[in-house]
Amino acid sequence: MARDYGKYVGALLLFGSNGIVASGIALPSSSVVLLRTLLGSLLLVVLLLAAKRRVTFHRHLGDLGCLAASGAALGASWLFLFEAYRHLGVGTASLVYYCGPIIVAALSPWLFGERLTRAKLAGFGLVLVGVLLVNGRALGEGASGWGLFCGGMSAVMYAAMVVLAKKVRHVEGLESSAVQLVSSFAAVALFVGATGGTSLQIGPVDWAPLLVLGLVNTGFGCFVYFSAMGKLPAQTVSVCGYLEPLAAVVLSALLLDEAFSPAQAIGVVLVIGGAVYAECGARLHLPHVRRARGAEAAL
């Protein structure tokens, strides 16, 4: 499982740079998402064919339905998120987007039968305070209502994506990632077509960041992300997921000169501390629990 943790964290840090890379592309947000999902899908399909693995998703229709729905939710979340980038800034939009894990964690006892421990509750509390501190300045200055709506909807779609992906039982790895990303592209293409199309006039300076966003951050990143996420507990996915907006906040402050106040710095520390405590708090108390159980056994 340590390997899956490493892959998941690496993917989150890569995703944290999405807004930075997208800021160098002079195209509408829907165009960026359409091209991103197209390039990422093509890469994963090519890798799947090159690996010469037996395709099995057609044998598991339940998994196929969940993967397709999860991919569609992912595409919708990206459409909302990239629009929020333009109205709220990369850092703030990323943190609003990551209210999604809170929704997943709240539902996990009923959907996945996972126990919501005191350590996890305390960790989530710290994370929430941290998110409020980081977002407080933007909200206090009267952030765009449309931007906040898009950020909130991206969080809802994120939660739907995680919940649906966790229901997949048989299809995994590269095949699972390919099906999800192709479904994501199909959903985005349908949206773009239904809303009257979008501009695909790509300038010379747009190609480099577009290829990085589509092939590296999306294709490779989604393969690593989905292959690891399916093997980790839903609450772990939710808590550790905050590394993505954390990376986005730090990178946007360093590279895009977005405001980063002392209160926001404290918020970042709380996000990290809360995530770590939620994952490790119960383990830190493990010796105490063992002693208590030993005393009970002696009686």
PDB file of C-alpha atoms in Angstrom:
ATOM      1  CA  MET A   1       0.000   0.000   0.000  1.00  0.00           C
ATOM      2  CA  ALA A   2       2.976   2.339   0.505  1.00  0.00           C
ATOM      3  CA  ARG A   3       3.522   2.310  -3.248  1.00  0.00           C
ATOM      4  CA  ASP A   4      -0.106   3.287  -3.845  1.00  0.00           C
ATOM      5  CA  TYR A   5       0.243   6.156  -1.356  1.00  0.00           C
ATOM      6  CA  GLY A   6       3.339   7.367  -3.208  1.00  0.00           C
ATOM      7  CA  LYS A   7       1.621   7.198  -6.592  1.00  0.00           C
ATOM      8  CA  TYR A   8      -1.458   8.980  -5.284  1.00  0.00           C
ATOM      9  CA  VAL A   9       0.512  11.795  -3.648  1.00  0.00           C
ATOM     10  CA  GLY A  10       2.667  12.222  -6.767  1.00  0.00           C
ATOM     11  CA  ALA A  11      -0.439  12.518  -8.941  1.00  0.00           C
ATOM     12  CA  LEU A  12      -1.959  15.097  -6.585  1.00  0.00           C
ATOM     13  CA  LEU A  13       1.152  17.266  -6.712  1.00  0.00           C
ATOM     14  CA  LEU A  14       1.108  17.020 -10.501  1.00  0.00           C
ATOM     15  CA  PHE A  15      -2.565  18.014 -10.598  1.00  0.00           C
ATOM     16  CA  GLY A  16      -1.728  20.936  -8.328  1.00  0.00           C
ATOM     17  CA  SER A  17       0.181  22.501 -11.218  1.00  0.00           C
ATOM     18  CA  ASN A  18      -2.801  22.298 -13.623  1.00  0.00           C
ATOM     19  CA  GLY A  19      -3.902  25.881 -13.046  1.00  0.00           C
ATOM     20  CA  ILE A  20      -0.345  27.159 -13.486  1.00  0.00           C
ATOM     21  CA  VAL A  21       0.043  25.357 -16.804  1.00  0.00           C
ATOM     22  CA  ALA A  22      -3.439  26.379 -17.984  1.00  0.00           C
ATOM     23  CA  SER A  23      -2.701  30.033 -17.233  1.00  0.00           C
ATOM     24  CA  GLY A  24      -0.303  29.991 -20.197  1.00  0.00           C
ATOM     25  CA  ILE A  25      -3.017  28.887 -22.658  1.00  0.00           C
ATOM     26  CA  ALA A  26      -4.981  31.707 -24.325  1.00  0.00           C
ATOM     27  CA  LEU A  27      -8.160  29.702 -24.979  1.00  0.00           C
ATOM     28  CA  PRO A  28     -11.630  29.567 -23.368  1.00  0.00           C
ATOM     29  CA  SER A  29     -11.841  27.204 -20.394  1.00  0.00           C
ATOM     30  CA  SER A  30     -14.110  24.760 -22.262  1.00  0.00           C
ATOM     31  CA  SER A  31     -11.580  24.557 -25.101  1.00  0.00           C
ATOM     32  CA  VAL A  32      -8.757  23.863 -22.678  1.00  0.00           C
ATOM     33  CA  VAL A  33     -10.712  21.052 -20.994  1.00  0.00           C
ATOM     34  CA  LEU A  34     -11.785  19.568 -24.345  1.00  0.00           C
ATOM     35  CA  LEU A  35      -8.217  19.449 -25.675  1.00  0.00           C
ATOM     36  CA  ARG A  36      -6.881  18.272 -22.324  1.00  0.00           C
ATOM     37  CA  THR A  37      -9.211  15.285 -22.180  1.00  0.00           C
ATOM     38  CA  LEU A  38      -8.642  14.509 -25.871  1.00  0.00           C
ATOM     39  CA  LEU A  39      -4.850  14.417 -25.542  1.00  0.00           C
ATOM     40  CA  GLY A  40      -4.960  12.508 -22.279  1.00  0.00           C
ATOM     41  CA  SER A  41      -7.391   9.943 -23.713  1.00  0.00           C
ATOM     42  CA  LEU A  42      -5.255   9.395 -26.811  1.00  0.00           C
ATOM     43  CA  LEU A  43      -2.156   8.821 -24.683  1.00  0.00           C
ATOM     44  CA  LEU A  44      -3.840   6.257 -22.441  1.00  0.00           C
ATOM     45  CA  VAL A  45      -5.429   4.406 -25.361  1.00  0.00           C
ATOM     46  CA  VAL A  46      -2.039   4.213 -27.123  1.00  0.00           C
ATOM     47  CA  LEU A  47      -0.380   2.943 -23.932  1.00  0.00           C
ATOM     48  CA  LEU A  48      -3.147   0.377 -23.446  1.00  0.00           C
ATOM     49  CA  LEU A  49      -2.723  -0.916 -26.998  1.00  0.00           C
ATOM     50  CA  ALA A  50       1.072  -0.945 -26.703  1.00  0.00           C
ATOM     51  CA  ALA A  51       0.889  -2.960 -23.483  1.00  0.00           C
ATOM     52  CA  LYS A  52      -1.069  -5.654 -25.365  1.00  0.00           C
ATOM     53  CA  ARG A  53      -3.151  -6.384 -22.311  1.00  0.00           C
ATOM     54  CA  ARG A  54      -6.434  -8.245 -22.560  1.00  0.00           C
ATOM     55  CA  VAL A  55      -9.312  -5.800 -22.377  1.00  0.00           C
ATOM     56  CA  THR A  56     -11.951  -6.926 -19.877  1.00  0.00           C
ATOM     57  CA  PHE A  57     -14.263  -3.962 -19.272  1.00  0.00           C
ATOM     58  CA  HIS A  58     -16.890  -5.343 -21.689  1.00  0.00           C
ATOM     59  CA  ARG A  59     -17.252  -8.392 -19.408  1.00  0.00           C
ATOM     60  CA  HIS A  60     -18.134  -6.293 -16.379  1.00  0.00           C
ATOM     61  CA  LEU A  61     -21.009  -4.060 -17.414  1.00  0.00           C
ATOM     62  CA  GLY A  62     -21.555  -2.774 -13.880  1.00  0.00           C
ATOM     63  CA  ASP A  63     -17.945  -1.615 -13.673  1.00  0.00           C
ATOM     64  CA  LEU A  64     -18.172  -0.134 -17.163  1.00  0.00           C
ATOM     65  CA  GLY A  65     -21.205   1.904 -16.154  1.00  0.00           C
ATOM     66  CA  CYS A  66     -19.476   3.198 -13.020  1.00  0.00           C
ATOM     67  CA  LEU A  67     -16.299   4.037 -14.945  1.00  0.00           C
ATOM     68  CA  ALA A  68     -18.241   5.874 -17.661  1.00  0.00           C
ATOM     69  CA  ALA A  69     -20.263   7.837 -15.093  1.00  0.00           C
ATOM     70  CA  SER A  70     -17.122   8.577 -13.069  1.00  0.00           C
ATOM     71  CA  GLY A  71     -15.358   9.840 -16.192  1.00  0.00           C
ATOM     72  CA  ALA A  72     -18.317  12.038 -17.114  1.00  0.00           C
ATOM     73  CA  ALA A  73     -18.331  13.503 -13.585  1.00  0.00           C
ATOM     74  CA  LEU A  74     -14.596  14.142 -13.889  1.00  0.00           C
ATOM     75  CA  GLY A  75     -15.080  16.002 -17.164  1.00  0.00           C
ATOM     76  CA  ALA A  76     -17.859  18.106 -15.635  1.00  0.00           C
ATOM     77  CA  SER A  77     -15.721  18.903 -12.585  1.00  0.00           C
ATOM     78  CA  TRP A  78     -12.891  20.113 -14.832  1.00  0.00           C
ATOM     79  CA  LEU A  79     -15.246  22.302 -16.868  1.00  0.00           C
ATOM     80  CA  PHE A  80     -16.426  24.015 -13.685  1.00  0.00           C
ATOM     81  CA  LEU A  81     -12.929  24.153 -12.172  1.00  0.00           C
ATOM     82  CA  PHE A  82     -11.210  25.749 -15.169  1.00  0.00           C
ATOM     83  CA  GLU A  83     -13.976  28.329 -15.366  1.00  0.00           C
ATOM     84  CA  ALA A  84     -13.492  29.018 -11.643  1.00  0.00           C
ATOM     85  CA  TYR A  85      -9.745  29.496 -12.252  1.00  0.00           C
ATOM     86  CA  ARG A  86     -10.556  32.499 -14.430  1.00  0.00           C
ATOM     87  CA  HIS A  87     -12.886  34.136 -11.899  1.00  0.00           C
ATOM     88  CA  LEU A  88     -11.348  33.242  -8.522  1.00  0.00           C
ATOM     89  CA  GLY A  89      -7.680  32.615  -9.256  1.00  0.00           C
ATOM     90  CA  VAL A  90      -5.895  29.277  -9.218  1.00  0.00           C
ATOM     91  CA  GLY A  91      -5.326  28.982  -5.461  1.00  0.00           C
ATOM     92  CA  THR A  92      -8.817  29.921  -4.283  1.00  0.00           C
ATOM     93  CA  ALA A  93     -10.602  27.919  -6.991  1.00  0.00           C
ATOM     94  CA  SER A  94      -8.532  24.840  -6.134  1.00  0.00           C
ATOM     95  CA  LEU A  95      -9.458  25.036  -2.468  1.00  0.00           C
ATOM     96  CA  VAL A  96     -13.167  25.531  -3.170  1.00  0.00           C
ATOM     97  CA  TYR A  97     -12.922  22.527  -5.510  1.00  0.00           C
ATOM     98  CA  TYR A  98     -11.521  20.470  -2.672  1.00  0.00           C
ATOM     99  CA  CYS A  99     -14.625  20.781  -0.593  1.00  0.00           C
ATOM    100  CA  GLY A 100     -15.398  17.636  -2.611  1.00  0.00           C
ATOM    101  CA  PRO A 101     -13.417  15.340  -0.283  1.00  0.00           C
ATOM    102  CA  ILE A 102     -15.484  16.589   2.655  1.00  0.00           C
ATOM    103  CA  ILE A 103     -18.594  15.369   0.854  1.00  0.00           C
ATOM    104  CA  VAL A 104     -16.943  12.003   0.185  1.00  0.00           C
ATOM    105  CA  ALA A 105     -15.801  11.620   3.793  1.00  0.00           C
ATOM    106  CA  ALA A 106     -19.257  12.484   5.107  1.00  0.00           C
ATOM    107  CA  LEU A 107     -20.843   9.834   2.892  1.00  0.00           C
ATOM    108  CA  SER A 108     -18.191   7.118   3.295  1.00  0.00           C
ATOM    109  CA  PRO A 109     -19.708   5.461   6.444  1.00  0.00           C
ATOM    110  CA  TRP A 110     -22.962   4.855   4.525  1.00  0.00           C
ATOM    111  CA  LEU A 111     -21.567   4.204   1.056  1.00  0.00           C
ATOM    112  CA  PHE A 112     -18.420   2.230   1.881  1.00  0.00           C
ATOM    113  CA  GLY A 113     -18.904   1.112   5.486  1.00  0.00           C
ATOM    114  CA  GLU A 114     -15.755   2.964   6.603  1.00  0.00           C
ATOM    115  CA  ARG A 115     -15.574   4.050  10.214  1.00  0.00           C
ATOM    116  CA  LEU A 116     -15.304   7.804  10.837  1.00  0.00           C
ATOM    117  CA  THR A 117     -12.840   7.855  13.760  1.00  0.00           C
ATOM    118  CA  ARG A 118     -12.163  10.692  16.197  1.00  0.00           C
ATOM    119  CA  ALA A 119      -8.743  11.209  14.648  1.00  0.00           C
ATOM    120  CA  LYS A 120     -10.265  11.619  11.211  1.00  0.00           C
ATOM    121  CA  LEU A 121     -12.935  13.991  12.510  1.00  0.00           C
ATOM    122  CA  ALA A 122     -10.309  16.103  14.268  1.00  0.00           C
ATOM    123  CA  GLY A 123      -8.139  16.052  11.148  1.00  0.00           C
ATOM    124  CA  PHE A 124     -11.021  17.170   8.965  1.00  0.00           C
ATOM    125  CA  GLY A 125     -11.774  19.950  11.427  1.00  0.00           C
ATOM    126  CA  LEU A 126      -8.224  21.283  11.101  1.00  0.00           C
ATOM    127  CA  VAL A 127      -8.397  20.982   7.327  1.00  0.00           C
ATOM    128  CA  LEU A 128     -11.660  22.936   7.216  1.00  0.00           C
ATOM    129  CA  VAL A 129     -10.236  25.724   9.372  1.00  0.00           C
ATOM    130  CA  GLY A 130      -7.197  25.818   7.112  1.00  0.00           C
ATOM    131  CA  VAL A 131      -9.333  26.035   3.983  1.00  0.00           C
ATOM    132  CA  LEU A 132     -11.346  28.899   5.511  1.00  0.00           C
ATOM    133  CA  LEU A 133      -8.174  30.793   6.383  1.00  0.00           C
ATOM    134  CA  VAL A 134      -6.768  30.372   2.897  1.00  0.00           C
ATOM    135  CA  ASN A 135     -10.058  31.377   1.267  1.00  0.00           C
ATOM    136  CA  GLY A 136     -10.990  34.053   3.785  1.00  0.00           C
ATOM    137  CA  ARG A 137      -9.290  36.910   1.994  1.00  0.00           C
ATOM    138  CA  ALA A 138     -10.898  36.190  -1.371  1.00  0.00           C
ATOM    139  CA  LEU A 139     -14.341  35.752   0.177  1.00  0.00           C
ATOM    140  CA  GLY A 140     -13.948  38.895   2.268  1.00  0.00           C
ATOM    141  CA  GLU A 141     -13.075  40.949  -0.803  1.00  0.00           C
ATOM    142  CA  GLY A 142     -16.252  39.890  -2.586  1.00  0.00           C
ATOM    143  CA  ALA A 143     -15.261  37.057  -4.876  1.00  0.00           C
ATOM    144  CA  SER A 144     -17.150  36.462  -8.126  1.00  0.00           C
ATOM    145  CA  GLY A 145     -20.522  34.818  -7.505  1.00  0.00           C
ATOM    146  CA  TRP A 146     -20.255  32.877 -10.775  1.00  0.00           C
ATOM    147  CA  GLY A 147     -16.737  31.807  -9.842  1.00  0.00           C
ATOM    148  CA  LEU A 148     -17.895  30.522  -6.444  1.00  0.00           C
ATOM    149  CA  PHE A 149     -20.789  28.665  -8.078  1.00  0.00           C
ATOM    150  CA  CYS A 150     -18.408  27.011 -10.552  1.00  0.00           C
ATOM    151  CA  GLY A 151     -16.018  26.134  -7.729  1.00  0.00           C
ATOM    152  CA  GLY A 152     -18.850  24.639  -5.675  1.00  0.00           C
ATOM    153  CA  MET A 153     -20.160  22.588  -8.596  1.00  0.00           C
ATOM    154  CA  SER A 154     -16.664  21.333  -9.346  1.00  0.00           C
ATOM    155  CA  ALA A 155     -16.561  20.056  -5.740  1.00  0.00           C
ATOM    156  CA  VAL A 156     -19.903  18.250  -6.137  1.00  0.00           C
ATOM    157  CA  MET A 157     -18.748  16.636  -9.393  1.00  0.00           C
ATOM    158  CA  TYR A 158     -15.437  15.664  -7.771  1.00  0.00           C
ATOM    159  CA  ALA A 159     -17.324  13.847  -5.004  1.00  0.00           C
ATOM    160  CA  ALA A 160     -19.461  12.031  -7.568  1.00  0.00           C
ATOM    161  CA  MET A 161     -16.337  10.984  -9.471  1.00  0.00           C
ATOM    162  CA  VAL A 162     -14.665   9.503  -6.379  1.00  0.00           C
ATOM    163  CA  VAL A 163     -17.786   7.697  -5.154  1.00  0.00           C
ATOM    164  CA  LEU A 164     -18.435   6.117  -8.567  1.00  0.00           C
ATOM    165  CA  ALA A 165     -14.768   5.157  -9.071  1.00  0.00           C
ATOM    166  CA  LYS A 166     -14.688   3.429  -5.673  1.00  0.00           C
ATOM    167  CA  LYS A 167     -17.549   1.161  -6.765  1.00  0.00           C
ATOM    168  CA  VAL A 168     -15.452  -0.429  -9.543  1.00  0.00           C
ATOM    169  CA  ARG A 169     -14.338  -3.929  -8.536  1.00  0.00           C
ATOM    170  CA  HIS A 170     -12.813  -5.753 -11.497  1.00  0.00           C
ATOM    171  CA  VAL A 171     -11.464  -3.258 -14.050  1.00  0.00           C
ATOM    172  CA  GLU A 172      -8.340  -1.477 -12.831  1.00  0.00           C
ATOM    173  CA  GLY A 173      -4.998   0.059 -13.727  1.00  0.00           C
ATOM    174  CA  LEU A 174      -4.365   1.404 -17.217  1.00  0.00           C
ATOM    175  CA  GLU A 175      -7.609   0.002 -18.611  1.00  0.00           C
ATOM    176  CA  SER A 176      -9.703   1.672 -15.921  1.00  0.00           C
ATOM    177  CA  SER A 177      -7.936   5.014 -16.405  1.00  0.00           C
ATOM    178  CA  ALA A 178      -8.376   4.852 -20.182  1.00  0.00           C
ATOM    179  CA  VAL A 179     -12.122   4.164 -19.926  1.00  0.00           C
ATOM    180  CA  GLN A 180     -12.592   7.003 -17.438  1.00  0.00           C
ATOM    181  CA  LEU A 181     -10.663   9.552 -19.470  1.00  0.00           C
ATOM    182  CA  VAL A 182     -12.319   8.589 -22.768  1.00  0.00           C
ATOM    183  CA  SER A 183     -15.686   8.957 -21.008  1.00  0.00           C
ATOM    184  CA  SER A 184     -14.548  12.311 -19.687  1.00  0.00           C
ATOM    185  CA  PHE A 185     -13.669  13.493 -23.198  1.00  0.00           C
ATOM    186  CA  ALA A 186     -17.023  12.252 -24.533  1.00  0.00           C
ATOM    187  CA  ALA A 187     -18.928  14.146 -21.827  1.00  0.00           C
ATOM    188  CA  VAL A 188     -16.982  17.362 -22.444  1.00  0.00           C
ATOM    189  CA  ALA A 189     -17.403  17.032 -26.226  1.00  0.00           C
ATOM    190  CA  LEU A 190     -21.173  16.604 -25.795  1.00  0.00           C
ATOM    191  CA  PHE A 191     -21.292  19.693 -23.590  1.00  0.00           C
ATOM    192  CA  VAL A 192     -19.270  21.765 -26.044  1.00  0.00           C
ATOM    193  CA  GLY A 193     -21.429  20.594 -28.951  1.00  0.00           C
ATOM    194  CA  ALA A 194     -24.654  21.295 -27.067  1.00  0.00           C
ATOM    195  CA  THR A 195     -23.547  24.835 -26.177  1.00  0.00           C
ATOM    196  CA  GLY A 196     -22.686  25.807 -29.728  1.00  0.00           C
ATOM    197  CA  GLY A 197     -19.057  24.741 -30.029  1.00  0.00           C
ATOM    198  CA  THR A 198     -15.925  26.492 -28.881  1.00  0.00           C
ATOM    199  CA  SER A 199     -12.805  28.153 -30.242  1.00  0.00           C
ATOM    200  CA  LEU A 200      -9.936  25.855 -31.207  1.00  0.00           C
ATOM    201  CA  GLN A 201      -7.657  28.472 -32.751  1.00  0.00           C
ATOM    202  CA  ILE A 202      -4.426  27.429 -31.048  1.00  0.00           C
ATOM    203  CA  GLY A 203      -1.576  29.919 -31.166  1.00  0.00           C
ATOM    204  CA  PRO A 204       2.088  28.850 -31.401  1.00  0.00           C
ATOM    205  CA  VAL A 205       2.760  29.738 -27.741  1.00  0.00           C
ATOM    206  CA  ASP A 206      -0.217  27.648 -26.600  1.00  0.00           C
ATOM    207  CA  TRP A 207       1.090  24.328 -27.875  1.00  0.00           C
ATOM    208  CA  ALA A 208       3.776  23.656 -25.253  1.00  0.00           C
ATOM    209  CA  PRO A 209       1.569  24.192 -22.155  1.00  0.00           C
ATOM    210  CA  LEU A 210      -1.320  22.430 -23.887  1.00  0.00           C
ATOM    211  CA  LEU A 211       0.764  19.314 -24.566  1.00  0.00           C
ATOM    212  CA  VAL A 212       2.092  19.300 -21.003  1.00  0.00           C
ATOM    213  CA  LEU A 213      -1.416  19.689 -19.604  1.00  0.00           C
ATOM    214  CA  GLY A 214      -2.913  17.022 -21.867  1.00  0.00           C
ATOM    215  CA  LEU A 215      -0.196  14.373 -22.004  1.00  0.00           C
ATOM    216  CA  VAL A 216       1.679  14.716 -18.713  1.00  0.00           C
ATOM    217  CA  ASN A 217      -0.747  16.248 -16.210  1.00  0.00           C
ATOM    218  CA  THR A 218      -3.843  14.525 -17.620  1.00  0.00           C
ATOM    219  CA  GLY A 219      -2.838  11.311 -19.405  1.00  0.00           C
ATOM    220  CA  PHE A 220       0.011  10.182 -17.187  1.00  0.00           C
ATOM    221  CA  GLY A 221      -1.411  11.877 -14.083  1.00  0.00           C
ATOM    222  CA  CYS A 222      -4.834  10.203 -14.394  1.00  0.00           C
ATOM    223  CA  PHE A 223      -3.270   6.789 -14.940  1.00  0.00           C
ATOM    224  CA  VAL A 224      -1.267   7.090 -11.715  1.00  0.00           C
ATOM    225  CA  TYR A 225      -4.151   8.718  -9.835  1.00  0.00           C
ATOM    226  CA  PHE A 226      -6.887   6.218 -10.676  1.00  0.00           C
ATOM    227  CA  SER A 227      -4.672   3.156 -10.386  1.00  0.00           C
ATOM    228  CA  ALA A 228      -3.768   4.168  -6.823  1.00  0.00           C
ATOM    229  CA  MET A 229      -7.127   5.614  -5.720  1.00  0.00           C
ATOM    230  CA  GLY A 230      -9.016   2.349  -6.196  1.00  0.00           C
ATOM    231  CA  LYS A 231      -6.725   0.604  -3.684  1.00  0.00           C
ATOM    232  CA  LEU A 232      -6.944   3.217  -0.926  1.00  0.00           C
ATOM    233  CA  PRO A 233      -9.740   3.834   1.622  1.00  0.00           C
ATOM    234  CA  ALA A 234     -12.209   6.552   0.603  1.00  0.00           C
ATOM    235  CA  GLN A 235     -11.374   8.671   3.665  1.00  0.00           C
ATOM    236  CA  THR A 236      -7.659   8.416   2.845  1.00  0.00           C
ATOM    237  CA  VAL A 237      -8.402   9.592  -0.680  1.00  0.00           C
ATOM    238  CA  SER A 238     -10.401  12.485   0.770  1.00  0.00           C
ATOM    239  CA  VAL A 239      -7.847  13.649   3.329  1.00  0.00           C
ATOM    240  CA  CYS A 240      -4.675  13.252   1.282  1.00  0.00           C
ATOM    241  CA  GLY A 241      -6.460  14.873  -1.646  1.00  0.00           C
ATOM    242  CA  TYR A 242      -5.873  18.234   0.025  1.00  0.00           C
ATOM    243  CA  LEU A 243      -2.270  18.088  -1.138  1.00  0.00           C
ATOM    244  CA  GLU A 244      -3.516  19.089  -4.597  1.00  0.00           C
ATOM    245  CA  PRO A 245      -5.044  22.467  -3.647  1.00  0.00           C
ATOM    246  CA  LEU A 246      -2.148  23.012  -1.246  1.00  0.00           C
ATOM    247  CA  ALA A 247       0.298  22.641  -4.140  1.00  0.00           C
ATOM    248  CA  ALA A 248      -1.921  24.905  -6.258  1.00  0.00           C
ATOM    249  CA  VAL A 249      -1.953  27.637  -3.586  1.00  0.00           C
ATOM    250  CA  VAL A 250       1.820  27.570  -3.111  1.00  0.00           C
ATOM    251  CA  LEU A 251       2.594  27.459  -6.842  1.00  0.00           C
ATOM    252  CA  SER A 252       0.103  30.231  -7.651  1.00  0.00           C
ATOM    253  CA  ALA A 253       1.704  32.430  -4.990  1.00  0.00           C
ATOM    254  CA  LEU A 254       5.228  31.724  -6.242  1.00  0.00           C
ATOM    255  CA  LEU A 255       4.658  31.722 -10.008  1.00  0.00           C
ATOM    256  CA  LEU A 256       1.512  33.794 -10.599  1.00  0.00           C
ATOM    257  CA  ASP A 257       2.022  36.356  -7.806  1.00  0.00           C
ATOM    258  CA  GLU A 258      -1.406  35.607  -6.330  1.00  0.00           C
ATOM    259  CA  ALA A 259      -1.882  37.099  -2.863  1.00  0.00           C
ATOM    260  CA  PHE A 260      -0.607  34.904  -0.021  1.00  0.00           C
ATOM    261  CA  SER A 261      -1.089  36.481   3.415  1.00  0.00           C
ATOM    262  CA  PRO A 262       0.210  35.268   6.804  1.00  0.00           C
ATOM    263  CA  ALA A 263      -3.283  33.966   7.615  1.00  0.00           C
ATOM    264  CA  GLN A 264      -3.216  31.939   4.428  1.00  0.00           C
ATOM    265  CA  ALA A 265       0.194  30.546   5.379  1.00  0.00           C
ATOM    266  CA  ILE A 266      -1.254  29.402   8.715  1.00  0.00           C
ATOM    267  CA  GLY A 267      -4.142  27.873   6.793  1.00  0.00           C
ATOM    268  CA  VAL A 268      -1.733  25.892   4.625  1.00  0.00           C
ATOM    269  CA  VAL A 269      -0.017  24.520   7.755  1.00  0.00           C
ATOM    270  CA  LEU A 270      -3.393  23.497   9.179  1.00  0.00           C
ATOM    271  CA  VAL A 271      -4.329  21.749   5.943  1.00  0.00           C
ATOM    272  CA  ILE A 272      -1.115  19.712   6.011  1.00  0.00           C
ATOM    273  CA  GLY A 273      -1.307  19.044   9.752  1.00  0.00           C
ATOM    274  CA  GLY A 274      -4.965  18.061   9.614  1.00  0.00           C
ATOM    275  CA  ALA A 275      -4.420  15.676   6.720  1.00  0.00           C
ATOM    276  CA  VAL A 276      -1.453  14.023   8.443  1.00  0.00           C
ATOM    277  CA  TYR A 277      -3.264  13.713  11.765  1.00  0.00           C
ATOM    278  CA  ALA A 278      -6.379  12.257  10.152  1.00  0.00           C
ATOM    279  CA  GLU A 279      -4.240   9.567   8.551  1.00  0.00           C
ATOM    280  CA  CYS A 280      -1.796   8.896  11.408  1.00  0.00           C
ATOM    281  CA  GLY A 281      -3.640   9.954  14.569  1.00  0.00           C
ATOM    282  CA  ALA A 282      -5.197   6.561  15.246  1.00  0.00           C
ATOM    283  CA  ARG A 283      -1.864   4.825  14.650  1.00  0.00           C
ATOM    284  CA  LEU A 284      -0.126   7.159  17.084  1.00  0.00           C
ATOM    285  CA  HIS A 285      -2.553   5.986  19.792  1.00  0.00           C
ATOM    286  CA  LEU A 286      -2.194   2.332  18.853  1.00  0.00           C
ATOM    287  CA  PRO A 287       0.059   1.322  21.818  1.00  0.00           C
ATOM    288  CA  HIS A 288      -2.478   2.796  24.235  1.00  0.00           C
ATOM    289  CA  VAL A 289      -5.268   0.847  22.566  1.00  0.00           C
ATOM    290  CA  ARG A 290      -3.239  -2.357  22.798  1.00  0.00           C
ATOM    291  CA  ARG A 291      -2.570  -1.827  26.500  1.00  0.00           C
ATOM    292  CA  ALA A 292      -6.273  -1.285  27.121  1.00  0.00           C
ATOM    293  CA  ARG A 293      -7.173  -4.441  25.243  1.00  0.00           C
ATOM    294  CA  GLY A 294      -4.517  -6.352  27.185  1.00  0.00           C
ATOM    295  CA  ALA A 295      -5.992  -5.196  30.471  1.00  0.00           C
ATOM    296  CA  GLU A 296      -9.437  -6.301  29.348  1.00  0.00           C
ATOM    297  CA  ALA A 297      -8.093  -9.709  28.389  1.00  0.00           C
ATOM    298  CA  ALA A 298      -6.415 -10.090  31.822  1.00  0.00           C
ATOM    299  CA  LEU A 299      -9.776  -9.549  33.494  1.00  0.00           C
TER     300      LEU A 299
END
